[in-house]
mmCIF file of C-alpha atoms in Angstrom:
data_model
loop_
_atom_site.group_PDB
_atom_site.id
_atom_site.type_symbol
_atom_site.label_atom_id
_atom_site.label_comp_id
_atom_site.label_asym_id
_atom_site.label_seq_id
_atom_site.Cartn_x
_atom_site.Cartn_y
_atom_site.Cartn_z
ATOM 1 C CA MET U 454 -8.538 -32.753 -25.489
ATOM 2 C CA PRO U 455 -6.751 -30.396 -23.080
ATOM 3 C CA SER U 456 -8.472 -27.100 -22.370
ATOM 4 C CA ALA U 457 -6.945 -23.937 -23.776
ATOM 5 C CA PRO U 458 -4.704 -22.028 -21.372
ATOM 6 C CA ASP U 459 -6.266 -19.040 -19.671
ATOM 7 C CA SER U 460 -5.391 -15.679 -21.206
ATOM 8 C CA VAL U 461 -3.256 -13.456 -18.996
ATOM 9 C CA GLN U 462 -3.669 -9.772 -18.212
ATOM 10 C CA ARG U 463 -0.528 -7.844 -17.279
ATOM 11 C CA LEU U 464 -1.000 -5.190 -14.588
ATOM 12 C CA ARG U 465 1.383 -2.678 -13.048
ATOM 13 C CA LEU U 466 1.046 -2.270 -9.279
ATOM 14 C CA LEU U 467 2.545 0.287 -6.922
ATOM 15 C CA SER U 468 2.704 0.373 -3.125
ATOM 16 C CA ALA U 469 3.726 3.664 -1.533
ATOM 17 C CA ASN U 470 3.943 5.076 1.978
ATOM 18 C CA ILE U 471 3.656 8.745 1.028
ATOM 19 C CA GLN U 472 4.157 10.205 4.545
ATOM 20 C CA ALA U 473 1.228 12.585 3.882
ATOM 21 C CA GLY U 474 3.375 14.475 1.367
ATOM 22 C CA SER U 475 5.989 15.437 3.963
ATOM 23 C CA SER U 476 9.710 15.584 3.265
ATOM 24 C CA THR U 477 12.311 13.551 5.171
ATOM 25 C CA ARG U 478 15.874 13.473 3.842
ATOM 26 C CA ARG U 479 17.809 12.404 6.945
ATOM 27 C CA TYR U 480 17.096 11.019 10.414
ATOM 28 C CA SER U 481 17.483 14.463 12.002
ATOM 29 C CA ASP U 482 14.497 15.686 9.953
ATOM 30 C CA TYR U 483 12.180 13.655 12.190
ATOM 31 C CA ALA U 484 13.021 16.207 14.907
ATOM 32 C CA THR U 485 13.847 19.384 12.993
ATOM 33 C CA ARG U 486 10.969 19.049 10.502
ATOM 34 C CA SER U 487 8.390 17.560 12.872
ATOM 35 C CA TRP U 488 6.231 20.632 12.240
ATOM 36 C CA SER U 489 5.582 19.390 8.666
ATOM 37 C CA HIS U 490 3.602 16.466 10.119
ATOM 38 C CA VAL U 491 1.059 18.776 11.758
ATOM 39 C CA LEU U 492 1.133 21.995 9.692
ATOM 40 C CA PRO U 493 -0.112 22.640 6.128
ATOM 41 C CA ALA U 494 3.362 23.679 4.943
ATOM 42 C CA GLY U 495 6.425 22.150 3.358
ATOM 43 C CA ASN U 496 5.185 22.193 -0.262
ATOM 44 C CA LYS U 497 3.080 19.054 0.141
ATOM 45 C CA ARG U 498 1.100 19.851 -3.002
ATOM 46 C CA ARG U 499 4.246 19.675 -5.124
ATOM 47 C CA ALA U 500 5.164 16.360 -3.498
ATOM 48 C CA LEU U 501 1.682 15.002 -4.239
ATOM 49 C CA ASP U 502 1.997 16.040 -7.886
ATOM 50 C CA GLN U 503 5.262 14.093 -8.149
ATOM 51 C CA ILE U 504 3.661 11.046 -6.526
ATOM 52 C CA ALA U 505 0.653 11.343 -8.860
ATOM 53 C CA GLU U 506 2.977 11.285 -11.872
ATOM 54 C CA LEU U 507 4.575 8.071 -10.602
ATOM 55 C CA ALA U 508 1.234 6.513 -9.637
ATOM 56 C CA GLY U 509 -0.299 7.316 -13.022
ATOM 57 C CA GLU U 510 2.123 4.887 -14.708
ATOM 58 C CA HIS U 511 0.409 2.026 -12.835
ATOM 59 C CA ASP U 512 -2.971 0.282 -12.935
ATOM 60 C CA ILE U 513 -3.559 -0.276 -9.205
ATOM 61 C CA VAL U 514 -1.903 1.681 -6.389
ATOM 62 C CA GLY U 515 -1.939 1.040 -2.651
ATOM 63 C CA LEU U 516 -1.203 4.036 -0.428
ATOM 64 C CA GLN U 517 -0.205 4.271 3.211
ATOM 65 C CA GLU U 518 -0.092 7.448 5.329
ATOM 66 C CA SER U 519 -2.337 9.332 2.931
ATOM 67 C CA ASP U 520 -4.039 12.193 4.782
ATOM 68 C CA PRO U 521 -7.842 11.987 4.294
ATOM 69 C CA GLY U 522 -8.350 15.676 5.060
ATOM 70 C CA SER U 523 -6.989 17.466 8.118
ATOM 71 C CA TRP U 524 -5.198 20.681 9.054
ATOM 72 C CA ARG U 525 -1.762 19.461 7.900
ATOM 73 C CA SER U 526 -3.033 18.661 4.384
ATOM 74 C CA GLY U 527 -5.027 21.874 4.062
ATOM 75 C CA PHE U 528 -8.129 19.662 4.492
ATOM 76 C CA THR U 529 -7.314 17.974 1.182
ATOM 77 C CA ASN U 530 -8.213 14.321 0.799
ATOM 78 C CA GLN U 531 -4.860 13.255 -0.591
ATOM 79 C CA THR U 532 -6.123 9.952 -2.000
ATOM 80 C CA HIS U 533 -8.809 11.763 -3.985
ATOM 81 C CA TYR U 534 -6.280 14.369 -5.130
ATOM 82 C CA LEU U 535 -3.875 11.674 -6.350
ATOM 83 C CA ALA U 536 -6.707 9.870 -8.153
ATOM 84 C CA GLU U 537 -7.628 13.015 -10.079
ATOM 85 C CA ARG U 538 -4.046 14.019 -10.870
ATOM 86 C CA GLY U 539 -2.953 10.475 -11.727
ATOM 87 C CA GLY U 540 -5.863 9.653 -14.027
ATOM 88 C CA PHE U 541 -7.594 7.018 -11.882
ATOM 89 C CA ASP U 542 -11.344 6.590 -12.303
ATOM 90 C CA TYR U 543 -11.727 4.665 -9.034
ATOM 91 C CA TRP U 544 -10.422 5.394 -5.564
ATOM 92 C CA SER U 545 -11.175 4.490 -1.978
ATOM 93 C CA HIS U 546 -9.647 5.319 1.383
ATOM 94 C CA GLN U 547 -9.689 3.994 4.931
ATOM 95 C CA PRO U 548 -9.047 6.632 7.627
ATOM 96 C CA ASN U 549 -7.270 4.994 10.546
ATOM 97 C CA ARG U 550 -5.634 7.477 12.885
ATOM 98 C CA ARG U 551 -6.718 10.993 13.796
ATOM 99 C CA VAL U 552 -5.090 13.504 16.126
ATOM 100 C CA ALA U 553 -7.983 15.934 16.755
ATOM 101 C CA ASN U 554 -8.386 17.808 13.441
ATOM 102 C CA VAL U 555 -4.653 18.480 13.170
ATOM 103 C CA ALA U 556 -3.453 15.310 11.439
ATOM 104 C CA SER U 557 -5.023 12.147 10.103
ATOM 105 C CA SER U 558 -3.790 9.088 8.240
ATOM 106 C CA ALA U 559 -5.396 6.562 5.893
ATOM 107 C CA ASN U 560 -4.769 3.625 3.629
ATOM 108 C CA GLY U 561 -5.774 4.383 0.059
ATOM 109 C CA LEU U 562 -6.497 2.553 -3.182
ATOM 110 C CA LEU U 563 -6.286 4.006 -6.694
ATOM 111 C CA SER U 564 -7.390 1.922 -9.657
ATOM 112 C CA LYS U 565 -7.965 2.169 -13.392
ATOM 113 C CA TYR U 566 -10.148 -0.948 -13.075
ATOM 114 C CA GLU U 567 -13.513 -0.842 -11.348
ATOM 115 C CA PRO U 568 -13.482 -2.971 -8.197
ATOM 116 C CA ILE U 569 -16.526 -5.167 -7.625
ATOM 117 C CA GLU U 570 -16.431 -4.346 -3.924
ATOM 118 C CA VAL U 571 -14.184 -2.695 -1.348
ATOM 119 C CA HIS U 572 -14.123 -3.472 2.380
ATOM 120 C CA ASP U 573 -12.560 -1.753 5.406
ATOM 121 C CA HIS U 574 -11.120 -4.023 8.075
ATOM 122 C CA PRO U 575 -9.816 -2.483 11.323
ATOM 123 C CA LEU U 576 -6.805 -4.506 12.446
ATOM 124 C CA PRO U 577 -6.237 -5.711 16.014
ATOM 125 C CA GLY U 578 -3.384 -4.313 18.061
ATOM 126 C CA ARG U 579 -2.386 -2.838 21.395
ATOM 127 C CA VAL U 580 -3.004 0.654 19.980
ATOM 128 C CA ARG U 581 -5.924 1.383 17.671
ATOM 129 C CA GLY U 582 -5.324 2.938 14.281
ATOM 130 C CA ARG U 583 -4.223 0.227 11.862
ATOM 131 C CA GLY U 584 -6.348 -1.176 9.079
ATOM 132 C CA LEU U 585 -6.626 -3.291 5.946
ATOM 133 C CA LEU U 586 -8.301 -2.026 2.790
ATOM 134 C CA LEU U 587 -9.469 -4.970 0.674
ATOM 135 C CA ALA U 588 -10.768 -4.782 -2.913
ATOM 136 C CA ARG U 589 -12.077 -7.520 -5.227
ATOM 137 C CA PHE U 590 -11.661 -7.240 -9.004
ATOM 138 C CA GLY U 591 -13.139 -10.586 -10.032
ATOM 139 C CA ASP U 592 -16.078 -12.840 -9.214
ATOM 140 C CA GLY U 593 -15.993 -15.309 -6.328
ATOM 141 C CA ASP U 594 -13.083 -16.336 -4.152
ATOM 142 C CA ALA U 595 -10.977 -16.986 -7.269
ATOM 143 C CA GLY U 596 -11.279 -13.343 -8.378
ATOM 144 C CA LEU U 597 -8.294 -11.041 -8.007
ATOM 145 C CA THR U 598 -8.181 -9.651 -4.462
ATOM 146 C CA VAL U 599 -5.931 -6.715 -3.599
ATOM 147 C CA ALA U 600 -5.307 -5.773 0.031
ATOM 148 C CA VAL U 601 -3.470 -2.697 1.329
ATOM 149 C CA ALA U 602 -2.124 -2.636 4.889
ATOM 150 C CA HIS U 603 0.047 -0.606 7.232
ATOM 151 C CA LEU U 604 1.138 -2.819 10.110
ATOM 152 C CA SER U 605 2.252 -1.904 13.632
ATOM 153 C CA LEU U 606 5.784 -1.370 14.873
ATOM 154 C CA GLY U 607 5.419 -3.901 17.703
ATOM 155 C CA THR U 608 5.930 -7.607 17.065
ATOM 156 C CA GLN U 609 3.006 -8.722 19.229
ATOM 157 C CA SER U 610 0.549 -6.432 17.453
ATOM 158 C CA ARG U 611 1.927 -7.397 14.039
ATOM 159 C CA ARG U 612 1.455 -11.074 14.850
ATOM 160 C CA ALA U 613 -2.209 -10.467 15.707
ATOM 161 C CA GLN U 614 -2.688 -8.374 12.569
ATOM 162 C CA LEU U 615 -1.069 -10.959 10.286
ATOM 163 C CA SER U 616 -3.227 -13.702 11.815
ATOM 164 C CA TYR U 617 -6.331 -11.646 11.069
ATOM 165 C CA ILE U 618 -5.200 -10.955 7.487
ATOM 166 C CA ALA U 619 -4.413 -14.649 6.973
ATOM 167 C CA GLU U 620 -8.002 -15.528 7.930
ATOM 168 C CA LEU U 621 -9.322 -13.070 5.343
ATOM 169 C CA LEU U 622 -7.079 -14.278 2.510
ATOM 170 C CA HIS U 623 -6.679 -17.990 3.185
ATOM 171 C CA ASP U 624 -9.160 -19.110 0.505
ATOM 172 C CA HIS U 625 -8.168 -16.585 -2.186
ATOM 173 C CA PRO U 626 -5.854 -18.133 -4.810
ATOM 174 C CA HIS U 627 -5.395 -14.842 -6.698
ATOM 175 C CA ALA U 628 -4.465 -12.361 -3.984
ATOM 176 C CA VAL U 629 -2.034 -9.490 -3.514
ATOM 177 C CA LEU U 630 -1.102 -8.039 -0.129
ATOM 178 C CA MET U 631 0.927 -4.858 -0.255
ATOM 179 C CA GLY U 632 1.955 -2.091 2.070
ATOM 180 C CA ASP U 633 4.254 -0.988 4.853
ATOM 181 C CA PHE U 634 4.740 -4.051 7.065
ATOM 182 C CA ASN U 635 7.285 -2.419 9.409
ATOM 183 C CA CYS U 636 9.252 -5.683 9.275
ATOM 184 C CA THR U 637 11.256 -7.777 6.851
ATOM 185 C CA ALA U 638 9.655 -10.687 4.994
ATOM 186 C CA ASP U 639 11.674 -13.283 6.929
ATOM 187 C CA ARG U 640 10.456 -12.310 10.392
ATOM 188 C CA PRO U 641 8.906 -15.207 12.378
ATOM 189 C CA GLU U 642 5.485 -13.534 12.540
ATOM 190 C CA MET U 643 5.365 -13.441 8.720
ATOM 191 C CA ASP U 644 5.266 -17.247 8.678
ATOM 192 C CA ILE U 645 1.609 -16.955 9.677
ATOM 193 C CA LEU U 646 0.858 -15.670 6.172
ATOM 194 C CA TYR U 647 2.991 -18.225 4.372
ATOM 195 C CA ARG U 648 1.510 -21.167 6.313
ATOM 196 C CA SER U 649 -2.145 -20.121 6.220
ATOM 197 C CA THR U 650 -2.485 -18.565 2.751
ATOM 198 C CA SER U 651 -1.054 -19.018 -0.742
ATOM 199 C CA LEU U 652 0.966 -15.809 -0.349
ATOM 200 C CA GLN U 653 4.647 -16.360 -1.080
ATOM 201 C CA PRO U 654 7.774 -14.765 0.401
ATOM 202 C CA PRO U 655 9.360 -12.335 -2.070
ATOM 203 C CA SER U 656 12.081 -13.814 -4.261
ATOM 204 C CA CYS U 657 14.460 -11.011 -3.300
ATOM 205 C CA ALA U 658 14.657 -8.279 -0.685
ATOM 206 C CA VAL U 659 14.191 -4.766 -2.099
ATOM 207 C CA HIS U 660 15.337 -2.178 0.423
ATOM 208 C CA THR U 661 12.923 0.739 0.820
ATOM 209 C CA PHE U 662 13.739 2.376 4.161
ATOM 210 C CA PRO U 663 15.053 4.922 4.854
ATOM 211 C CA SER U 664 14.585 6.391 1.406
ATOM 212 C CA TRP U 665 17.801 8.443 1.469
ATOM 213 C CA ARG U 666 19.934 5.361 2.298
ATOM 214 C CA PRO U 667 17.783 2.215 1.920
ATOM 215 C CA GLN U 668 18.938 -0.480 4.343
ATOM 216 C CA ARG U 669 15.722 -2.311 5.290
ATOM 217 C CA ALA U 670 13.156 -4.159 3.179
ATOM 218 C CA ILE U 671 9.991 -3.405 5.161
ATOM 219 C CA ASP U 672 7.615 -2.511 2.309
ATOM 220 C CA HIS U 673 6.278 -5.506 0.421
ATOM 221 C CA VAL U 674 4.101 -6.640 -2.457
ATOM 222 C CA LEU U 675 3.266 -10.284 -1.730
ATOM 223 C CA VAL U 676 1.382 -12.405 -4.263
ATOM 224 C CA THR U 677 -0.103 -15.889 -4.196
ATOM 225 C CA SER U 678 1.516 -18.813 -6.003
ATOM 226 C CA ALA U 679 -1.082 -18.734 -8.804
ATOM 227 C CA LEU U 680 0.120 -15.257 -9.844
ATOM 228 C CA THR U 681 3.402 -14.217 -11.452
ATOM 229 C CA CYS U 682 5.160 -11.111 -10.203
ATOM 230 C CA ASP U 683 8.318 -9.627 -11.725
ATOM 231 C CA ASN U 684 10.261 -6.426 -12.362
ATOM 232 C CA MET U 685 10.044 -5.320 -8.715
ATOM 233 C CA ARG U 686 11.722 -1.946 -8.301
ATOM 234 C CA ALA U 687 12.070 0.659 -5.568
ATOM 235 C CA MET U 688 11.245 4.197 -6.685
ATOM 236 C CA PRO U 689 11.178 7.586 -4.891
ATOM 237 C CA ALA U 690 7.743 8.687 -3.666
ATOM 238 C CA ALA U 691 8.677 12.377 -3.767
ATOM 239 C CA LEU U 692 10.651 12.914 -0.514
ATOM 240 C CA SER U 693 8.833 10.411 1.690
ATOM 241 C CA ASP U 694 10.964 8.446 4.140
ATOM 242 C CA HIS U 695 9.936 5.249 2.282
ATOM 243 C CA LEU U 696 10.660 4.325 -1.308
ATOM 244 C CA ALA U 697 7.684 3.032 -3.281
ATOM 245 C CA LEU U 698 7.591 -0.499 -4.703
ATOM 246 C CA SER U 699 6.600 -1.021 -8.343
ATOM 247 C CA VAL U 700 5.857 -4.506 -9.738
ATOM 248 C CA GLU U 701 4.389 -6.119 -12.836
ATOM 249 C CA LEU U 702 1.752 -8.751 -12.204
ATOM 250 C CA GLN U 703 0.400 -11.414 -14.544
ATOM 251 C CA VAL U 704 -3.232 -12.250 -13.725
ATOM 252 C CA PRO U 705 -5.463 -14.828 -15.440
ATOM 253 C CA GLU U 706 -8.238 -12.949 -17.209
ATOM 254 C CA SER U 707 -10.704 -15.348 -15.598
ATOM 255 C CA ALA U 708 -9.769 -13.732 -12.258
ATOM 256 C CA LEU U 709 -10.693 -10.262 -13.504
ATOM 257 C CA ARG U 710 -13.926 -8.589 -14.455
ATOM 258 C CA ILE U 711 -12.489 -6.172 -16.993
ATOM 259 C CA ASP U 712 -14.445 -2.966 -17.518
ATOM 260 C CA ARG U 713 -12.234 -0.044 -18.435
#
């Protein structure tokens, strides 16, 4: 007698490079508004409230360029702030880059599900300051694993980082890798993931950068072949220079330890 099919849990995921709450509306703002990246001005709190409203519609959120508490954020841990404002019981962050006490950047994770464990993984590269935040939501290697990354601009460093990530995820059949990859999904270095893990190329390219005129698909939510992902949409993350990616994910309940 065939075994009964596994029940499926539907989750909403969001990946967002929030640019530490700064506003960028055109390329010239990188020069004329560069002060907003080092000063606690520019109405970042309002931007964070808008991002929290968007994040709160999701179950698990991966953040990039979330300030963990420096001068430019008014020493506010932005991941913690978004967790409180968005209604998330669980949050974690991974500080990566710090410029004295003026500015700092982190990957962040917000979740309405309690992760079993969360790990920080510094990523290799020619310049330090990139990392992978990895959380497990189910028992064993078959449990749901969610990883958040912000990869380097340089191809050589990205190749090393993707090789490292592939080693971490190669034996996880229910895995999600999301973040700002700084490259399109069809770049040669991305083949490392597709060859060495069950992660699949996205079925379509959703342009996310620059947010005011999206022309490049460099933010991704990649899932393994055992998972079903649909309804991928790009959405404004306040006035960040990246659009956020929202997806719906179908996960076997056997891959989750549900405790809400």
